[in-house]
Coordinates of C-alpha atoms in Angstrom, one line a residue:
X1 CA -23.1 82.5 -36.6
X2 CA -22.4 78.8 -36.4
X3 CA -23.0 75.8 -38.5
X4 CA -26.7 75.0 -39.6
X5 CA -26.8 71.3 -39.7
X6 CA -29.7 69.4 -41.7
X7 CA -31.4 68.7 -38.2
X8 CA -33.5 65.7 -38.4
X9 CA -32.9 64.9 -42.2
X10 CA -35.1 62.3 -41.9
X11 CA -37.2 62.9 -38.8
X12 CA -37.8 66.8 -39.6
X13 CA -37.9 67.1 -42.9
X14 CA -35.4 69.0 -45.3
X15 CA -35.4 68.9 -49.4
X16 CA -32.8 66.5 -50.6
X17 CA -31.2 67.6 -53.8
X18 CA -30.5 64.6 -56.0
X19 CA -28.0 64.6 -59.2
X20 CA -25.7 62.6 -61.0
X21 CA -23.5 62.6 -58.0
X22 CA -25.6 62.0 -55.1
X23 CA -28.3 59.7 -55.1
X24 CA -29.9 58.9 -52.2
X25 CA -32.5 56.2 -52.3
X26 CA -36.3 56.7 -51.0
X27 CA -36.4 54.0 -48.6
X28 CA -33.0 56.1 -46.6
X29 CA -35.4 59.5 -47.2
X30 CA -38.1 57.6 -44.8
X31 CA -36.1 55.9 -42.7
X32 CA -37.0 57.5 -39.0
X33 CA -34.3 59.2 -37.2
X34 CA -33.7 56.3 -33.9
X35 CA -34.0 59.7 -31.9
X36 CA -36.4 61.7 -33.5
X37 CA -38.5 62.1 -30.6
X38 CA -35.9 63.1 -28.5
X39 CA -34.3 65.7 -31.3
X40 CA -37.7 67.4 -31.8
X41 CA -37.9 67.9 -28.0
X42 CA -34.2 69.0 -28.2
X43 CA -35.1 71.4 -30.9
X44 CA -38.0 72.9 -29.0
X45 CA -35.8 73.2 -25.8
X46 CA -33.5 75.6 -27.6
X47 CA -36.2 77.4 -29.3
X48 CA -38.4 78.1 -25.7
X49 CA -35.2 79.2 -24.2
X50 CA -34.5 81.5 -26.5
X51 CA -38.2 82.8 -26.9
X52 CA -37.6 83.4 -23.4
X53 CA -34.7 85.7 -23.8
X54 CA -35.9 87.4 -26.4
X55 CA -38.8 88.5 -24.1
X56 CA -36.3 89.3 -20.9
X57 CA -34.0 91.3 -23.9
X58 CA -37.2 93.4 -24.8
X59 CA -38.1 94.8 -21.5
X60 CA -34.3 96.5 -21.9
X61 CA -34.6 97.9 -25.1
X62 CA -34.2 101.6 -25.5
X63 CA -33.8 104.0 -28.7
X64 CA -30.8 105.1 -27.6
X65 CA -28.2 104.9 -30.2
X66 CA -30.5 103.6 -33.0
X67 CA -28.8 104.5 -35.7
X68 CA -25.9 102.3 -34.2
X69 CA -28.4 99.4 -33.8
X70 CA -29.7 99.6 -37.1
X71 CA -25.9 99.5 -39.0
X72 CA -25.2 96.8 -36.6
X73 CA -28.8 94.8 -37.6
X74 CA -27.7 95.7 -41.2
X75 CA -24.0 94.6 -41.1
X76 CA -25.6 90.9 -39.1
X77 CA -27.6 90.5 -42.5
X78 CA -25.2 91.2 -45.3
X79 CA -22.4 88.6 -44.1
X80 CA -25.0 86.0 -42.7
X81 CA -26.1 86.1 -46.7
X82 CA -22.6 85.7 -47.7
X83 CA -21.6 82.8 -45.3
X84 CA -18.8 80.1 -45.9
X85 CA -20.3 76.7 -46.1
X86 CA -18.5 74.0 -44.4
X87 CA -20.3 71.2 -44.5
X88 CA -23.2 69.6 -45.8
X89 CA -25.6 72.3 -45.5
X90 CA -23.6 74.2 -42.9
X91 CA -22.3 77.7 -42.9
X92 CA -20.1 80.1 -40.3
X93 CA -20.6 83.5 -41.1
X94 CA -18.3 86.8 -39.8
X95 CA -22.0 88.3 -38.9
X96 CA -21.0 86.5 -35.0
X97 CA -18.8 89.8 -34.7
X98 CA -21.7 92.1 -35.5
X99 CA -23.9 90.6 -33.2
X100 CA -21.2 90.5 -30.5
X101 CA -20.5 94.3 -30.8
X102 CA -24.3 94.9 -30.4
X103 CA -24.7 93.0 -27.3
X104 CA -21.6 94.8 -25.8
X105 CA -22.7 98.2 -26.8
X106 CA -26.5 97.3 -25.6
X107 CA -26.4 94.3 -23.7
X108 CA -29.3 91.6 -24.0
X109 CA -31.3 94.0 -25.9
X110 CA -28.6 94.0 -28.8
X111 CA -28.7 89.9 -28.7
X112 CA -32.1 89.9 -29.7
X113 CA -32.2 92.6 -31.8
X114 CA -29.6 91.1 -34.1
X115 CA -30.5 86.8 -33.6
X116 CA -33.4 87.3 -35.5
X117 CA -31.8 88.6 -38.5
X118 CA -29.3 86.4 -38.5
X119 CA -32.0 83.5 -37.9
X120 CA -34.2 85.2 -40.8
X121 CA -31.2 85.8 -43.7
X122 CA -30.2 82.5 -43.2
X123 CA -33.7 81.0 -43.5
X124 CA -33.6 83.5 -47.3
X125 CA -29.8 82.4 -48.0
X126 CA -30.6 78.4 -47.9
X127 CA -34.6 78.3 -47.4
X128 CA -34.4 75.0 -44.7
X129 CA -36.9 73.6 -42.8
X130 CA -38.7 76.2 -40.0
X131 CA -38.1 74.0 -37.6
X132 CA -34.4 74.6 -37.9
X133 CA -35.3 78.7 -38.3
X134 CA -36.3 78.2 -34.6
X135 CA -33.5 75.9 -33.3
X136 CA -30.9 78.3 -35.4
X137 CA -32.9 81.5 -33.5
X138 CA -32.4 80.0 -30.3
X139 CA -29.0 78.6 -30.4
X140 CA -27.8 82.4 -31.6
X141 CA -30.0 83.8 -28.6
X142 CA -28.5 81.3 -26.0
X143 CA -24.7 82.2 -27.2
X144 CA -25.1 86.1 -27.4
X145 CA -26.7 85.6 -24.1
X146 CA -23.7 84.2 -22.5
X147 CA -21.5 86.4 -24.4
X148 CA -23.1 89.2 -22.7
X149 CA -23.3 87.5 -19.3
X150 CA -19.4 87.2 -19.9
X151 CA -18.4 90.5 -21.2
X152 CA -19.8 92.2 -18.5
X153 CA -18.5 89.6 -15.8
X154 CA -15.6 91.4 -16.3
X155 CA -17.2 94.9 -15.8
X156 CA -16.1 95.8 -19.1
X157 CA -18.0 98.2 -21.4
X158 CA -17.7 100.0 -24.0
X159 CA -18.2 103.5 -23.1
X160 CA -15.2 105.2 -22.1
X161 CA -13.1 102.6 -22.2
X162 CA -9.6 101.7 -24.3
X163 CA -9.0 98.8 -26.6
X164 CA -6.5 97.2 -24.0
X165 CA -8.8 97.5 -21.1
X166 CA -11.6 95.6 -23.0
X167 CA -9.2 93.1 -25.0
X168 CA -9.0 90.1 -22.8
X169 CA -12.9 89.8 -22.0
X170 CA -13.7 90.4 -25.7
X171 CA -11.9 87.2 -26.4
X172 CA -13.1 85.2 -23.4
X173 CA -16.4 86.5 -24.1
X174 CA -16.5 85.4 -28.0
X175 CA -14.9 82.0 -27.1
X176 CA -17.8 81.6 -24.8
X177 CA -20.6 82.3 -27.7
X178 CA -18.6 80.2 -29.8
X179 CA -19.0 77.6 -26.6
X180 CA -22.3 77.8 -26.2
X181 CA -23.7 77.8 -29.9
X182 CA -21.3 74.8 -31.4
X183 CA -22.4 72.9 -28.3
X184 CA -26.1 73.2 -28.7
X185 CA -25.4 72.5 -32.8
X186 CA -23.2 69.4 -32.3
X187 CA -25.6 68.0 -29.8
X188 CA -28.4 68.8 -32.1
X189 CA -26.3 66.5 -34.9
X190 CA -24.9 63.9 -32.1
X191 CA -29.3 63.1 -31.5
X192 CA -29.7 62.6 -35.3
X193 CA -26.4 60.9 -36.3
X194 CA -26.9 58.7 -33.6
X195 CA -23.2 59.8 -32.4
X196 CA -20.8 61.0 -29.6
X197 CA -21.3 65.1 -29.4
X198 CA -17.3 65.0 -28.2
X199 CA -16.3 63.4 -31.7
X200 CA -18.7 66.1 -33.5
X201 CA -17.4 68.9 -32.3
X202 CA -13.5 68.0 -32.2
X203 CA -14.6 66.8 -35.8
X204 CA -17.0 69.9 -36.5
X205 CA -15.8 73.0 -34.8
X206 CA -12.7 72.8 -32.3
X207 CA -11.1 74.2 -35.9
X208 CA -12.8 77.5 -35.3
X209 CA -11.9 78.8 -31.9
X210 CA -8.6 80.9 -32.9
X211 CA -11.7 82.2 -35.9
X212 CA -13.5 83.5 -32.9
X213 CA -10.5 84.3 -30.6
X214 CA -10.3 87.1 -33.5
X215 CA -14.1 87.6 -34.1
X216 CA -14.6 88.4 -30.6
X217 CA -11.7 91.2 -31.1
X218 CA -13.1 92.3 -34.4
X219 CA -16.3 92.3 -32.2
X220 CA -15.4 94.8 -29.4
X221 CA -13.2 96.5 -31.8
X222 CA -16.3 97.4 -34.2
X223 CA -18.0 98.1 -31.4
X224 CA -15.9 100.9 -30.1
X225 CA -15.3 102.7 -33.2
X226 CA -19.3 102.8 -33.9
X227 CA -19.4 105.0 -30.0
X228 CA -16.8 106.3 -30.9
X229 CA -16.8 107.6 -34.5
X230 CA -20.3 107.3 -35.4
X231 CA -21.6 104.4 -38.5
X232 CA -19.1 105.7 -40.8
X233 CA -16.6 103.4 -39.1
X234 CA -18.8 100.2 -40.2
X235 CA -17.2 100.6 -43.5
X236 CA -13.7 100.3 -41.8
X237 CA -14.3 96.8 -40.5
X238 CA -15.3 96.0 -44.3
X239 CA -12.2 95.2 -44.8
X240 CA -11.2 92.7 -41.9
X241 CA -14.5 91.0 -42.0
X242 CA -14.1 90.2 -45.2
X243 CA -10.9 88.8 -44.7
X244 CA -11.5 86.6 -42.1
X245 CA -14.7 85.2 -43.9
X246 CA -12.3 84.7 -46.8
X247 CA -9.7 82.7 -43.9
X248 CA -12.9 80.7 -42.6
X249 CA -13.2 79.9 -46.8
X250 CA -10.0 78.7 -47.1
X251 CA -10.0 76.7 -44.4
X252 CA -13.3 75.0 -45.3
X253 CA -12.2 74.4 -48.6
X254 CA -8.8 72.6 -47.2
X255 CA -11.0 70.6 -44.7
X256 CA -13.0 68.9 -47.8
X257 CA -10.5 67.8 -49.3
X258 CA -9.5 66.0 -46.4

């Protein structure tokens, strides 16, 4: 998943940690956000439309391949608990690939499956404001969404199908999640800073397309080998997921010491 920015720090409400480093005085902690109003309505936006989807997913779900589902739900909470911060109370996690290979093996249904866990071990990882649970929820929701509306634009699937005949809309199709979720966060951040959503995400998150270029192959990759070769070969993907987390680490790390 994406970055989770402080939404509203002043107009919705998130803990400030103070220490001998950063002090930030009372009278900034109550100063309004100029577009509070509009954020909040911004925030609920995102979080009705993915209630919505979430609702249109359901009415698909089936219990075929659970077992499948439930590694998949599994792997979306282990590396959303281990994600890379970036910024100031922002994280990208690798658990984008699981959710991707779940909405290409069971469509919608797979989106909302997996968006709430991802919404909900975040929420344990970095305990933020609910109000952010909701927006975070319904930004994941909204992106899987179009990753699915994508990947199967292309008439691809999974079933029966060759790693070559699937690797072009695998990309497309996890550059467009990536598209849809860092444009809903940076113009969640452009309402509170105050600033232009452009310069946030060529500041923010143009950085991470060639991430999910790769994330979207590791995606439709780990997707195949679970139809393929049963949850065993969740463990093989151990390896690259963790190497690309530790990539999207590096990279972080390099950025703040910009």
């Amino acid at each position: 998943s994406l970055g989770r920015h402080p939404l509203g720090r002043r107009a919705v409400g998130v803990r400030v940690r103070m220490n001998e480093n950063t002090i930030e005085s009372r009278s900034a902690m109550r100063e309004p956000s100029k577009n509070a109003t509009v954020l909040a309505l911004y925030v609920a936006l995102v979080a009705i439309a993915g209630a919505g989807l979430l609702i249109a997913g359901v009415t698909q779900a089936t219990s075929q391949d659970a077992i499948v589902l439930g590694a998949l739900v599994l792997a979306c909470a282990g590396a959303e608990l281990f994600a890379v911060k970036l910024f100031a109370e922002s994280h990208v996690s690798v658990s984008g690939a699981a959710m991707m290979a779940a909405g290409a093996i069971f469509g919608l249904w797979g989106i909302v499956f997996t968006a709430p866990v991802i919404t909900i071990a975040g929420q344990a990882r970095d305990r933020y404001a609910i109000s952010k649970s909701f927006f975070n929820f319904g930004s994941l929701t909204l992106a899987g969404a179009a990753y699915v509306a994508v990947f199967r634009q292309f008439e691809a699937g999974v079933g029966g199908s060759g790693f070559s005949d699937i690797l072009l809309p695998a990309v497309v199709a996890g550059l467009a999640n990536m598209a849809v979720n860092s444009t809903l966060v940076a113009g969640a951040i452009s309402l509170d800073e105050g600033s232009s959503i452009i310069r946030v995400w060529r500041g923010n998150f143009l950085w991470l397309v060639p991430q999910y270029a790769v994330l979207g192959l590791v995606g439709i990759g780990l997707a195949l080998a679970l139809m393929s070769f049963g949850v065993w070969s969740l463990f093989l993907f151990a390896l690259p997921l963790v190497s690309l987390s530790e990539a999207l680490h590096t990279r972080a790390e390099a950025m703040r010491m910009r």
